[in-house]
GROMACS .gro file of C-alpha atoms in nm:
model
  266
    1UNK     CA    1  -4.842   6.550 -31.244
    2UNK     CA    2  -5.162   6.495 -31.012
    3UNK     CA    3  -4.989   6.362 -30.790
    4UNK     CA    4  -4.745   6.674 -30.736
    5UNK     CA    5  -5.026   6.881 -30.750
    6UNK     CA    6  -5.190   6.776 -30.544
    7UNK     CA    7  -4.888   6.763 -30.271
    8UNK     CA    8  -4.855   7.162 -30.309
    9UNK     CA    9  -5.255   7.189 -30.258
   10UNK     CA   10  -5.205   6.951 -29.911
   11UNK     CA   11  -4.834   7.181 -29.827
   12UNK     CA   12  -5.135   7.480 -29.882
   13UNK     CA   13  -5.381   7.344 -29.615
   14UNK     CA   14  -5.076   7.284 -29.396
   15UNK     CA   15  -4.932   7.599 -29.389
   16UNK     CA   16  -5.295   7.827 -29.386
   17UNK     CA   17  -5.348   7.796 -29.036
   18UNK     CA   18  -4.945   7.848 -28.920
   19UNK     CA   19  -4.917   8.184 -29.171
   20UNK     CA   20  -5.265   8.354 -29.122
   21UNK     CA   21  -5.167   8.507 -28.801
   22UNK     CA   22  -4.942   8.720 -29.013
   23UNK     CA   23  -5.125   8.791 -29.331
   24UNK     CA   24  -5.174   9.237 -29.324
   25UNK     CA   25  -5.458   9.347 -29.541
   26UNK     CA   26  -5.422   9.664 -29.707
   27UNK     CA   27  -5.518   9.916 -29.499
   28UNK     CA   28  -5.843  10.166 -29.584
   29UNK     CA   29  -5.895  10.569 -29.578
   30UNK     CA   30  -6.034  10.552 -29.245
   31UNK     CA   31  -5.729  10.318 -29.109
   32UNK     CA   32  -5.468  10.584 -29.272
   33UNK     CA   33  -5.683  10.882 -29.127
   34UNK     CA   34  -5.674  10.746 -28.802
   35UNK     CA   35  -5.298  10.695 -28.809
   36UNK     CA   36  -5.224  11.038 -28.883
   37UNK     CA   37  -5.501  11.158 -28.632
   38UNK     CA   38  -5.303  10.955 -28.389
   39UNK     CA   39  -4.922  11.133 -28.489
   40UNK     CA   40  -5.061  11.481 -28.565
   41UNK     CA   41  -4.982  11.598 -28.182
   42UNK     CA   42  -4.609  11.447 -28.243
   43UNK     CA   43  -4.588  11.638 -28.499
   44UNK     CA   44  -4.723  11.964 -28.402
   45UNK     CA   45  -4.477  11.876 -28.073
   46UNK     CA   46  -4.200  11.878 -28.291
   47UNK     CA   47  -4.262  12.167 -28.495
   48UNK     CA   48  -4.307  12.405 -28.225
   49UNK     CA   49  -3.909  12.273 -28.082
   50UNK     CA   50  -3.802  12.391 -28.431
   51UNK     CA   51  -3.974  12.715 -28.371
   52UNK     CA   52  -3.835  12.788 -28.016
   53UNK     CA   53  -3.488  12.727 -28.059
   54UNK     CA   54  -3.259  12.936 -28.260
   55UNK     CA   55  -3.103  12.741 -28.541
   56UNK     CA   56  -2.708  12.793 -28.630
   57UNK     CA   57  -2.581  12.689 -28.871
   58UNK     CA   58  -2.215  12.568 -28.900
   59UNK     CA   59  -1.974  12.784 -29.031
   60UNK     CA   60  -1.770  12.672 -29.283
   61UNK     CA   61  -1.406  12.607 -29.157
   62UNK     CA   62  -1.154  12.644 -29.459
   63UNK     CA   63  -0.871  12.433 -29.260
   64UNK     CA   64  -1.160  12.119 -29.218
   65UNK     CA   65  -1.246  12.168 -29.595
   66UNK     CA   66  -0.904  12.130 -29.695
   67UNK     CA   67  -0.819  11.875 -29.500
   68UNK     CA   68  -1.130  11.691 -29.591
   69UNK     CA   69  -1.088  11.803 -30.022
   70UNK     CA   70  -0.779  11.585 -30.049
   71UNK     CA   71  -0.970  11.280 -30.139
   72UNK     CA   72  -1.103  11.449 -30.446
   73UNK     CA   73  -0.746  11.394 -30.632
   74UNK     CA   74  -0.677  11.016 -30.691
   75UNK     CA   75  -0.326  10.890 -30.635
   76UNK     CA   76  -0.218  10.876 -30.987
   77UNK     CA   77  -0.257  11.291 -30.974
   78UNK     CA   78  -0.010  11.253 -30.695
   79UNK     CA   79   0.239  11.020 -30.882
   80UNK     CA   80   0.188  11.255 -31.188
   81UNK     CA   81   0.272  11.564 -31.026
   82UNK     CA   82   0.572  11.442 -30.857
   83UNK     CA   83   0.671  11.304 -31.157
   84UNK     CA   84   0.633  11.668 -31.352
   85UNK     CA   85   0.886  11.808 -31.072
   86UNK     CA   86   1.120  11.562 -31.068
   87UNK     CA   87   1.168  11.600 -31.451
   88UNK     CA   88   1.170  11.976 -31.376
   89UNK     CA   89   1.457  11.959 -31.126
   90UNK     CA   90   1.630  11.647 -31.318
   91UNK     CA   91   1.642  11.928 -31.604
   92UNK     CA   92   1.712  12.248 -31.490
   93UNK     CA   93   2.036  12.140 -31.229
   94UNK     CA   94   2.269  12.126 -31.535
   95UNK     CA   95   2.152  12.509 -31.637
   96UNK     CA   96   2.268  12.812 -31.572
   97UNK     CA   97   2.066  13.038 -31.319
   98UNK     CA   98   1.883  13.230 -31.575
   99UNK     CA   99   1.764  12.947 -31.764
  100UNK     CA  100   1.687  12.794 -31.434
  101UNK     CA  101   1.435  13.091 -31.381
  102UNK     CA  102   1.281  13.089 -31.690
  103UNK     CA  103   1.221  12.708 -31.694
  104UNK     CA  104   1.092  12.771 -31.353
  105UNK     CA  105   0.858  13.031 -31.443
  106UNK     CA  106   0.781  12.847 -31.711
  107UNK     CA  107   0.661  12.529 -31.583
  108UNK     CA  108   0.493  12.600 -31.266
  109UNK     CA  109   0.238  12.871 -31.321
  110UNK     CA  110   0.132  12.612 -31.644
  111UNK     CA  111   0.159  12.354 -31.351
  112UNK     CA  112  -0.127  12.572 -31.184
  113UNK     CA  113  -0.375  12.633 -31.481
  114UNK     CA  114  -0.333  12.271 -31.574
  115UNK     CA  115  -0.410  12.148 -31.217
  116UNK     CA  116  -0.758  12.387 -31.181
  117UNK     CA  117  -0.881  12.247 -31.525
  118UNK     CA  118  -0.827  11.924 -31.454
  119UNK     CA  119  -0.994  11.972 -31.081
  120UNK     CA  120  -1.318  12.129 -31.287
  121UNK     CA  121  -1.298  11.833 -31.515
  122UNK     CA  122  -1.314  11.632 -31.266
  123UNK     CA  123  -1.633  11.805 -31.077
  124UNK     CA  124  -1.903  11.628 -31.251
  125UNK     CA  125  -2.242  11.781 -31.271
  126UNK     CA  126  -2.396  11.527 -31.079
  127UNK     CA  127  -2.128  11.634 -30.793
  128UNK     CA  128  -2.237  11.961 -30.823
  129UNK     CA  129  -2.578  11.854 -30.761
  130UNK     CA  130  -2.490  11.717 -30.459
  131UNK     CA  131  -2.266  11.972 -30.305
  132UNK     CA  132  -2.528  12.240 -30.377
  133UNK     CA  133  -2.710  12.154 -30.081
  134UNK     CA  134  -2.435  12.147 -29.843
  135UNK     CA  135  -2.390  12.313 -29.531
  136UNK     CA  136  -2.078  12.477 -29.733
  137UNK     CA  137  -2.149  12.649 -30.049
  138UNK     CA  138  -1.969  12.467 -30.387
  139UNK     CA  139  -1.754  12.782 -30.452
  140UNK     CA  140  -1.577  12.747 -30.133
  141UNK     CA  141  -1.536  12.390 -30.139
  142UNK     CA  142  -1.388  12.411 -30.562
  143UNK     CA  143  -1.159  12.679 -30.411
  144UNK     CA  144  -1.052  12.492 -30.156
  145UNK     CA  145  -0.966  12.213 -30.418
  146UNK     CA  146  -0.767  12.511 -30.576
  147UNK     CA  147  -0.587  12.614 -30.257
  148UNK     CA  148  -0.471  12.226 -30.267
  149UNK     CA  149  -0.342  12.273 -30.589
  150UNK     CA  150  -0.147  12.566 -30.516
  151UNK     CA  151   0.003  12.441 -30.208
  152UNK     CA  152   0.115  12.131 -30.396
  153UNK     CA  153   0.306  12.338 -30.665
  154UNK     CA  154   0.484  12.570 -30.432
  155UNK     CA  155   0.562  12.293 -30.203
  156UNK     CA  156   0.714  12.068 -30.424
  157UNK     CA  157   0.865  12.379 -30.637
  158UNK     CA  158   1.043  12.491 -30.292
  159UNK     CA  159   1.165  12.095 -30.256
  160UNK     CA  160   1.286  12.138 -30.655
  161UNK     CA  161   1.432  12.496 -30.593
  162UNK     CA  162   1.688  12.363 -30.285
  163UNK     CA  163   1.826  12.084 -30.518
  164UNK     CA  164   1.895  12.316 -30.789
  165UNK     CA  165   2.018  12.575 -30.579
  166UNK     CA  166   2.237  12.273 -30.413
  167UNK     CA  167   2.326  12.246 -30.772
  168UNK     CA  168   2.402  12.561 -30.877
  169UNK     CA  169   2.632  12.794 -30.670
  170UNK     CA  170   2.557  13.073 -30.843
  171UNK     CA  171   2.191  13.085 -30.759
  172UNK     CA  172   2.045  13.357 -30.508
  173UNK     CA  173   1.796  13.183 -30.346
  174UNK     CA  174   1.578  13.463 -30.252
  175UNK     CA  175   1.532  13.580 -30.612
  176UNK     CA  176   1.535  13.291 -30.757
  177UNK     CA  177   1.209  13.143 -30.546
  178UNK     CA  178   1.079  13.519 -30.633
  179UNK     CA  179   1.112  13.459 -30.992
  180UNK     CA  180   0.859  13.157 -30.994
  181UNK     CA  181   0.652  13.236 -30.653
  182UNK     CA  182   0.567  13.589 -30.822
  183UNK     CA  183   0.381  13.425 -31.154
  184UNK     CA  184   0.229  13.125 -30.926
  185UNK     CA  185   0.047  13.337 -30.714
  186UNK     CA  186  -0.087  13.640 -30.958
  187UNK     CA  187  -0.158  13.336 -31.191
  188UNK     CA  188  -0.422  13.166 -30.965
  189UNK     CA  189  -0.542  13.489 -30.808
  190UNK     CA  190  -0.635  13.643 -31.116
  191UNK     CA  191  -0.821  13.255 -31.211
  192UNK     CA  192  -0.962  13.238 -30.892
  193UNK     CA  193  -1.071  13.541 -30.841
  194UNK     CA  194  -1.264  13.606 -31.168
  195UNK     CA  195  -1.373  13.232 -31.185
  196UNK     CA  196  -1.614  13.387 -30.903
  197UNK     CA  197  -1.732  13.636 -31.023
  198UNK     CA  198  -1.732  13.593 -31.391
  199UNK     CA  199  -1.721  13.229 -31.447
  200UNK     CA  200  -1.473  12.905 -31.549
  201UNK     CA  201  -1.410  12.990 -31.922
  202UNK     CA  202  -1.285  13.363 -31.901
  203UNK     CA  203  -1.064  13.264 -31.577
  204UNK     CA  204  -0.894  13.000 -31.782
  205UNK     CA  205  -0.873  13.210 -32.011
  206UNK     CA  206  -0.747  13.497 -31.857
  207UNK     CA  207  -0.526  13.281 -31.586
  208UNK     CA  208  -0.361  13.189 -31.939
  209UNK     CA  209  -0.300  13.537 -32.094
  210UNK     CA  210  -0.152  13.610 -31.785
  211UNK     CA  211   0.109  13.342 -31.764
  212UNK     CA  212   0.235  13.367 -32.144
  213UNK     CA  213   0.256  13.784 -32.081
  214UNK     CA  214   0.467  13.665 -31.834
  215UNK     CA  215   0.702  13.407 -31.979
  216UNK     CA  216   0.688  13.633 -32.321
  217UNK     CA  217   0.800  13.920 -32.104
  218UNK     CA  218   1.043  13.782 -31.904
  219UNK     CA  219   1.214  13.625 -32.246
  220UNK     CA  220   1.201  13.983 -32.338
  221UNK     CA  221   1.395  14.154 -32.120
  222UNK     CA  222   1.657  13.858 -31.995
  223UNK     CA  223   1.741  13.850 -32.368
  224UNK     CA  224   1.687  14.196 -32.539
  225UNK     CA  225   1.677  14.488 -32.223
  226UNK     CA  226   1.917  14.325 -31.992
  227UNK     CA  227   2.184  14.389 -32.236
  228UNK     CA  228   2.123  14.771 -32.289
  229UNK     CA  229   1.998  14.816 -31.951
  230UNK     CA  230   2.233  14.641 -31.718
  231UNK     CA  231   2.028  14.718 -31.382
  232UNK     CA  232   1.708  14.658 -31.521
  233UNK     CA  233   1.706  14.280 -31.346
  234UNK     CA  234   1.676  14.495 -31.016
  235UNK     CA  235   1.352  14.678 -31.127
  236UNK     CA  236   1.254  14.342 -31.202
  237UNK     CA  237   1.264  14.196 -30.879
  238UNK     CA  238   1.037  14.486 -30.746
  239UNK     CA  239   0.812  14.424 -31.011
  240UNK     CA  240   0.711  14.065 -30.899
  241UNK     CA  241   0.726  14.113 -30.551
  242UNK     CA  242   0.430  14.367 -30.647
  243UNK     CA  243   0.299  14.090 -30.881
  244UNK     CA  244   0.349  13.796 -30.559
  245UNK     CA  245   0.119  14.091 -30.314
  246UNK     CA  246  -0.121  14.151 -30.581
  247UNK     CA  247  -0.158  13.765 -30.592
  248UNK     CA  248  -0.194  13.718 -30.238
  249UNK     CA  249  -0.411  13.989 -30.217
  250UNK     CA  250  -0.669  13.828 -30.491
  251UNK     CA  251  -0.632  13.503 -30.317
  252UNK     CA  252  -0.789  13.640 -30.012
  253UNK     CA  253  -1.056  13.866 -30.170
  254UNK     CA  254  -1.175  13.505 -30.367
  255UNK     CA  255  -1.166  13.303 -30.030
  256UNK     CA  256  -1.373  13.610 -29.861
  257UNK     CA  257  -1.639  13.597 -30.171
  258UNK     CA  258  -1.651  13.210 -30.215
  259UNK     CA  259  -1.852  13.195 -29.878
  260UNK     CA  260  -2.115  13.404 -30.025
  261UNK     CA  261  -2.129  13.238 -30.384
  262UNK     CA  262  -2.411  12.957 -30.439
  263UNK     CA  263  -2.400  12.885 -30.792
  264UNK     CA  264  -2.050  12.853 -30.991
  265UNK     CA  265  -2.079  12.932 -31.345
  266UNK     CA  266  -1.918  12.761 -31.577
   0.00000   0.00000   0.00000
C-alpha cells in the first residue's frame, strides 16, 4: 500500500511542472470589472446598430406554415384517416343515393370535430410554451393545423365521392359533394371561428350542436317533409350552398383574426 502511494505522490511531482502552465485561478472583482470595462464600448457599439436600423419583422406566411405544420400529425393519423374513408366508401357504394348523403354528411363533419380535438390534444402545454414566443403567433399556427385537417377530409371525401358516384349511376355529382361540403365547412367555421374568440370548450361544443342539427335535420326532412313536400329537396340545396358561403366566409374572418391573437384559451 506504501508502495502505491507513494508511486501516485512521485506521478504528482512528475506531472506539477508539465500542468502548471495551465492551472486558471479564479478570477477577482477587479479582474471581472476590468473585463467588462474592456467590452462595454462593444456593447454600447452594438446597441446603437439596433437603434439605427429599422427592425421588420417577418410576416407570417400561411402557405410556409402549412407546409411546415404537417409534421405535427404522426403517420399513424395518416393510416387512420385513410382507413376511416376507405370504410366510408367500402360502405356507402352498395347504397342508394340518399343514404349515400346522409352517411356522407354523417361521417365527415364528425371526421372534422374529431380531427381538431385530437390536434388540441395533441398541443401540449409545454408546446404552447414554446410557440408563444414565435415570430408567428400560436393561434395562427393551431389554425393552420386545422386548415390541414380540413383539407385532408375534403380531399379524401372528393377521392371517396368519385368511387361512389362510379358506383352509383344515379348520383348527381354536384349535389351530392354539396350535401357533405355544405356541413364540412359551416362545421369548422363556426369551431374555428369562436375557438378565437371565445375559447376551445364552447367551439367543441358548439362545432358539435351544429353537426347533429344538421344530421337530425336532414333525417327530418329526407324522411318526414320530402314526402308531403315533393320539391322541398330543391330548397334544400339552396339552403347549404348558403350554409357552404357562410362557412367559407367564417373560415376567412378566423384566418384574418388568428394573426392578431396571442394567447389561445382553452
Amino acid at each position: 500500500m506504501k508502495e502505491h502511494d507513494q508511486e501516485l505522490y512521485q506521478l504528482e511531482d512528475d506531472l506539477r511542472d508539465i500542468l502548471s502552465p495551465y492551472v486558471v485561478k479564479t478570477p477577482s472583482n477587479e479582474d471581472t470589472k476590468q473585463l467588462l470595462s474592456s467590452l462595454q464600448y462593444e456593447f454600447s457599439k452594438l446597441q446603437q446598430e439596433e437603434e439605427d436600423e429599422e427592425f421588420v419583422a417577418e410576416r407570417p406566411n400561411l402557405l410556409t406554415q402549412f407546409r411546415s405544420q404537417l409534421s405535427f400529425y404522426r403517420w399513424y393519423f395518416w393510416i387512420a384517416s385513410i382507413g376511416i374513408f376507405t370504410m366510408l366508401t367500402l360502405f356507402t357504394t352498395s347504397m342508394n343515393s340518399g343514404s349515400a348523403e346522409t352517411v356522407f354528411l354523417f361521417t365527415i363533419p364528425l371526421s372534422i370535430i374529431l380531427g381538431t380535438f385530437y390536434t388540441y390534444q395533441s398541443w401540449n402545454k409545454e408546446m404552447r410554451i414554446v410557440e408563444s414566443v414565435t415570430p408567428f403567433p400560436p393561434a395562427l399556427l393551431f389554425l393552420t393545423r386545422l386548415l390541414i385537417i380540413l383539407a385532408m377530409n375534403v380531399l379524401l371525401g372528393l377521392v371517396s365521392s368519385i368511387f361512389v358516384g362510379v358506383s352509383l349511376h344515379e348520383i348527381t355529382m354536384g349535389s351530392f359533394l354539396l350535401y357533405w361540403l355544405a356541413p364540412t365547412f359551416i362545421v369548422f367555421g363556426v369551431f374555428a371561428f369562436i375557438f378565437l374568440m371565445k375559447g376551445m370548450k364552447l367551439a367543441f361544443g358548439t362545432a358539435t350542436s351544429v353537426w347533429l342539427a344538421l344530421f337530425i335535420g336532414e333525417l327530418y326532412v329526407r324522411n318526414e317533409l320530402q314526402f308531403i313536400y315533393p320539391s322541398i329537396m330543391e330548397y334544400v340545396l339552396l339552403l347549404q350552398f348558403g350554409l357552404f358561403a357562410v362557412g367559407v366566409f367564417l373560415i376567412i374572418l378566423s384566418v384574418k383574426r388568428s394573426y392578431r391573437v396571442q394567447i389561445v384559451q382553452s
